[in-house]
Amino acid sequence: MTHQHFPASTLRAYAEGALTDADAIEEHLLDCPSCRRLANESALDDPLVRQVRAGLTALPPQPPRPTRWRRLRVLLNSAPAVRGTWLFTVLATLAGAVAADLLGGPGGGVGPWWSEHGSALLLVAPVLPVLGVALCFGRLGDPAYEVTASTASGGMQLVLWRTLSVLLTTVPATVLVGAVTGRVTATAWLLPCLALTAVTLALGSLLRIEAAAAAIAVGWLVVAGGPLLADRVPVVLDRPLPLLWSALIAVSAFVLFLHRTTFHDSRS
């Protein structure tokens, strides 16, 4: 390290790149603020530097950064299950269930029970959000899945927000259809609906969420619809079973907490 200052002409030549051997000057500039300041001032007179500075000052003003809610809204709306297409699918499915009720339910030994308590809405209402969850987060329904899963707002936070948006679409529509037809009330299917959705999310933290949703949907149709084919009243449709559904929700929430980081993994 040298403590002798270089003359201004030498520093100007260094700044202009006219020196062939500048090692000593560069070593000196590392430890000498005054010479470093002179070299920087000399570089400002370079035509290329002036051109670059003029270009920087002419840059247009940058737009304001999007707020957190704006970024979250963009991520929410990037999946088909949280747009108008999903609402149309929900209404079409519920209309099909109502049409099935109008055509008549199963006969035999469950005929009297079905005419008084049964409805196709009881079969489809609990699994509609399950299918929506499968479409709202995963390769099947989210074309930007690889990107959204790796963002700071992705992962568990995005899954829960999109699940909430699916429920806010599905539950009111089902309540409205049930109230208009007078076949079922929300108390008959809402708790199973929330429980199956929670179990889907819990399994989705262990498997691909599309596979988890398919397993839950098939399992529900087997448990709820299988006894009807055997001329028996399904227990899950005939009784409220609040303890069972509440326990499933609690266990699913615990599993989700344990695996809260897995939705950032692209394998989910």
Coordinates of C-alpha atoms in Angstrom, one line a residue:
M1 CA 0.0 0.0 0.0
T2 CA 1.4 3.4 -1.0
H3 CA 0.6 6.7 0.9
Q4 CA 1.8 9.1 -1.9
H5 CA -1.0 10.8 -3.8
F6 CA -1.0 10.6 -7.5
P7 CA -1.2 13.9 -9.5
A8 CA -4.6 14.8 -11.0
S9 CA -3.3 14.3 -14.6
T10 CA -2.3 10.7 -13.8
L11 CA -5.7 10.0 -12.2
R12 CA -7.4 11.6 -15.3
A13 CA -5.4 9.4 -17.6
Y14 CA -6.4 6.4 -15.5
A15 CA -10.0 7.3 -15.6
E16 CA -9.8 7.7 -19.4
G17 CA -8.1 4.3 -19.7
A18 CA -4.9 5.7 -21.2
L19 CA -2.5 4.0 -18.8
T20 CA -1.0 0.7 -19.7
D21 CA 0.1 -0.1 -16.2
A22 CA -2.5 0.9 -13.6
D23 CA -1.9 -1.7 -10.8
A24 CA -0.2 0.8 -8.5
I25 CA -3.0 3.3 -8.9
E26 CA -5.7 0.8 -8.4
E27 CA -4.0 -0.4 -5.2
H28 CA -3.7 3.2 -4.0
L29 CA -7.3 4.0 -4.8
L30 CA -8.5 1.2 -2.6
D31 CA -7.1 3.0 0.5
C32 CA -7.2 6.7 -0.5
P33 CA -10.7 8.3 -0.5
S34 CA -9.4 11.7 -1.8
C35 CA -7.7 10.2 -4.9
R36 CA -10.7 7.9 -5.5
R37 CA -12.9 11.0 -5.5
L38 CA -10.7 12.8 -8.0
A39 CA -10.7 9.7 -10.3
N40 CA -14.5 9.5 -10.1
E41 CA -14.8 13.2 -11.0
S42 CA -12.4 12.7 -13.9
A43 CA -14.5 9.8 -15.2
L44 CA -17.6 12.1 -15.3
D45 CA -16.1 14.0 -18.2
D46 CA -15.9 10.9 -20.3
P47 CA -18.4 11.2 -23.2
L48 CA -19.7 7.6 -22.7
V49 CA -20.4 8.3 -19.0
R50 CA -22.2 11.5 -19.9
Q51 CA -24.3 9.6 -22.4
V52 CA -25.2 6.9 -19.9
R53 CA -26.1 9.4 -17.2
A54 CA -28.3 11.3 -19.7
G55 CA -30.1 8.1 -20.5
L56 CA -30.7 7.3 -16.9
T57 CA -32.2 10.7 -16.1
A58 CA -34.5 10.3 -19.1
L59 CA -36.1 7.1 -17.9
P60 CA -39.9 7.3 -17.5
P61 CA -41.2 7.2 -13.9
Q62 CA -41.6 3.7 -12.6
P63 CA -45.2 2.5 -11.7
P64 CA -45.9 2.0 -8.0
R65 CA -45.2 -1.5 -6.7
P66 CA -48.3 -3.6 -6.4
T67 CA -49.7 -3.9 -2.9
R68 CA -49.8 -7.3 -1.1
W69 CA -53.5 -7.6 -1.7
R70 CA -53.0 -6.9 -5.4
R71 CA -50.4 -9.6 -5.7
L72 CA -52.7 -12.0 -3.8
R73 CA -55.6 -11.2 -6.0
V74 CA -53.6 -11.9 -9.1
L75 CA -52.5 -15.3 -7.7
L76 CA -56.1 -16.1 -6.7
N77 CA -57.5 -15.3 -10.1
S78 CA -54.8 -17.4 -12.0
A79 CA -56.6 -20.7 -11.4
P80 CA -59.8 -21.7 -13.2
A81 CA -61.5 -22.9 -10.1
V82 CA -61.8 -19.4 -8.7
R83 CA -63.2 -17.7 -11.9
G84 CA -66.6 -17.7 -13.5
T85 CA -66.1 -21.1 -15.1
W86 CA -66.1 -22.8 -11.7
L87 CA -69.4 -21.0 -10.7
F88 CA -71.0 -22.3 -13.9
T89 CA -69.8 -25.8 -13.2
V90 CA -71.2 -25.6 -9.7
L91 CA -74.6 -24.4 -10.9
A92 CA -74.7 -27.0 -13.7
T93 CA -73.9 -29.8 -11.2
L94 CA -76.5 -28.6 -8.7
A95 CA -79.1 -28.3 -11.6
G96 CA -78.3 -32.0 -12.4
A97 CA -78.9 -33.0 -8.8
V98 CA -82.2 -31.2 -8.8
A99 CA -83.2 -32.9 -12.0
A100 CA -82.3 -36.2 -10.5
D101 CA -84.6 -35.5 -7.6
L102 CA -87.5 -34.5 -9.9
L103 CA -87.1 -37.8 -11.8
G104 CA -87.4 -39.7 -8.6
G105 CA -85.0 -41.3 -6.2
P106 CA -84.2 -44.9 -5.4
G107 CA -87.1 -47.3 -4.6
G108 CA -87.2 -50.4 -2.5
G109 CA -86.6 -50.2 1.2
V110 CA -85.0 -46.8 1.1
G111 CA -87.8 -45.3 -1.0
P112 CA -89.8 -43.9 1.9
W113 CA -86.7 -42.4 3.6
W114 CA -85.5 -40.9 0.3
S115 CA -88.8 -39.3 -0.4
E116 CA -88.8 -37.6 3.0
H117 CA -85.1 -37.0 3.8
G118 CA -83.0 -37.9 0.8
S119 CA -81.8 -35.8 -2.1
A120 CA -79.1 -35.9 -4.8
L121 CA -77.9 -32.6 -3.4
L122 CA -76.8 -34.5 -0.3
L123 CA -74.5 -36.7 -2.5
V124 CA -72.9 -33.9 -4.5
A125 CA -72.8 -30.9 -2.2
P126 CA -70.1 -32.2 0.2
V127 CA -67.7 -33.1 -2.7
L128 CA -68.1 -30.0 -4.9
P129 CA -65.5 -28.0 -2.9
V130 CA -63.2 -31.0 -3.0
L131 CA -63.2 -30.9 -6.8
G132 CA -62.7 -27.1 -6.7
V133 CA -59.7 -27.4 -4.5
A134 CA -58.2 -29.9 -6.9
L135 CA -58.6 -27.4 -9.7
C136 CA -57.4 -24.3 -7.8
F137 CA -53.9 -25.6 -6.8
G138 CA -52.1 -28.1 -8.9
R139 CA -50.8 -28.9 -12.4
L140 CA -54.3 -29.9 -13.6
G141 CA -56.1 -26.6 -13.0
D142 CA -53.3 -24.0 -12.6
P143 CA -51.2 -23.4 -15.7
A144 CA -48.9 -21.2 -13.6
Y145 CA -48.5 -23.8 -10.9
E146 CA -44.7 -24.1 -11.0
V147 CA -44.4 -20.3 -10.6
T148 CA -47.1 -19.7 -8.0
A149 CA -45.9 -22.5 -5.8
S150 CA -42.5 -21.0 -5.6
T151 CA -43.5 -17.4 -4.8
A152 CA -43.5 -15.9 -1.4
S153 CA -47.3 -15.7 -1.5
G154 CA -47.6 -19.3 -2.7
G155 CA -47.6 -22.5 -0.8
M156 CA -49.9 -23.0 2.1
Q157 CA -51.1 -19.4 2.1
L158 CA -52.2 -19.5 -1.5
V159 CA -53.9 -22.9 -1.0
L160 CA -56.0 -21.7 1.9
W161 CA -57.0 -18.5 0.2
R162 CA -58.0 -20.3 -3.0
T163 CA -59.9 -22.9 -0.9
L164 CA -61.8 -20.1 0.8
S165 CA -62.7 -18.6 -2.5
V166 CA -64.0 -22.0 -3.7
L167 CA -66.1 -22.3 -0.5
L168 CA -67.4 -18.8 -0.9
T169 CA -68.6 -19.7 -4.4
T170 CA -69.9 -23.2 -3.7
V171 CA -71.6 -23.0 -0.3
P172 CA -73.9 -20.0 -1.1
A173 CA -74.9 -21.5 -4.4
T174 CA -75.7 -24.8 -2.8
V175 CA -77.6 -23.1 0.0
L176 CA -79.6 -21.2 -2.5
V177 CA -80.5 -24.2 -4.6
G178 CA -81.4 -26.2 -1.5
A179 CA -83.7 -23.4 -0.2
V180 CA -85.4 -22.9 -3.6
T181 CA -86.1 -26.6 -4.0
G182 CA -86.9 -27.2 -0.4
R183 CA -85.2 -30.6 -0.5
V184 CA -82.3 -30.1 2.0
T185 CA -81.0 -27.5 4.4
A186 CA -77.4 -26.5 4.9
T187 CA -77.2 -28.2 8.3
A188 CA -77.4 -31.6 6.5
W189 CA -74.4 -31.2 4.3
L190 CA -72.3 -28.2 5.4
L191 CA -70.3 -29.9 8.1
P192 CA -69.4 -33.0 5.9
C193 CA -68.5 -30.5 3.2
L194 CA -66.0 -28.7 5.4
A195 CA -64.6 -32.0 6.7
L196 CA -64.1 -33.5 3.3
T197 CA -62.4 -30.2 2.1
A198 CA -60.1 -30.3 5.1
V199 CA -59.2 -33.9 4.6
T200 CA -58.4 -33.2 1.0
L201 CA -56.0 -30.4 1.9
A202 CA -54.4 -32.7 4.5
L203 CA -53.9 -35.5 2.1
G204 CA -52.8 -33.0 -0.5
S205 CA -49.9 -32.1 1.8
L206 CA -48.7 -35.7 1.5
L207 CA -49.7 -36.6 -2.1
R208 CA -50.5 -34.6 -5.2
I209 CA -53.6 -32.6 -4.4
E210 CA -55.4 -33.9 -7.5
A211 CA -54.9 -37.5 -6.4
A212 CA -56.1 -36.6 -2.9
A213 CA -59.3 -34.9 -4.2
A214 CA -60.1 -37.9 -6.4
A215 CA -59.6 -40.3 -3.6
I216 CA -61.9 -38.3 -1.3
A217 CA -64.6 -37.9 -3.9
V218 CA -64.6 -41.6 -4.8
G219 CA -64.6 -42.5 -1.1
W220 CA -67.5 -40.2 -0.4
L221 CA -69.6 -41.6 -3.2
V222 CA -68.8 -45.2 -2.1
V223 CA -69.8 -44.5 1.5
A224 CA -72.8 -42.3 0.8
G225 CA -74.0 -43.9 -2.5
G226 CA -73.0 -47.5 -2.0
P227 CA -75.7 -48.3 0.6
L228 CA -78.4 -46.9 -1.7
L229 CA -77.4 -49.4 -4.4
A230 CA -77.7 -52.1 -1.7
D231 CA -81.2 -50.8 -0.7
R232 CA -79.9 -49.5 2.6
V233 CA -80.0 -46.0 4.2
P234 CA -76.5 -44.4 4.3
V235 CA -75.5 -43.6 7.8
V236 CA -73.6 -40.5 6.7
L237 CA -76.7 -39.1 5.1
D238 CA -79.2 -40.2 7.7
R239 CA -77.4 -38.9 10.8
P240 CA -75.7 -35.6 11.5
L241 CA -72.5 -37.2 13.0
P242 CA -71.1 -33.8 14.2
L243 CA -68.4 -35.5 16.4
L244 CA -67.1 -37.4 13.4
W245 CA -66.9 -34.4 11.1
S246 CA -65.5 -32.2 13.7
A247 CA -62.8 -34.7 14.5
L248 CA -61.8 -35.0 10.9
I249 CA -61.5 -31.2 10.6
A250 CA -59.3 -31.1 13.7
V251 CA -57.0 -33.9 12.6
S252 CA -56.7 -32.4 9.1
A253 CA -55.8 -29.0 10.6
F254 CA -53.1 -30.7 12.7
V255 CA -51.7 -32.6 9.6
L256 CA -51.7 -29.3 7.6
F257 CA -49.8 -27.6 10.3
L258 CA -47.2 -30.3 10.4
H259 CA -46.8 -30.2 6.6
R260 CA -47.3 -26.5 6.1
T261 CA -44.3 -26.1 3.9
T262 CA -44.9 -29.0 1.5
F263 CA -47.1 -27.0 -0.9
H264 CA -44.0 -25.0 -1.9
D265 CA -42.7 -28.3 -3.3
S266 CA -43.4 -28.7 -7.0
R267 CA -44.3 -32.4 -6.4
S268 CA -47.5 -31.5 -4.5

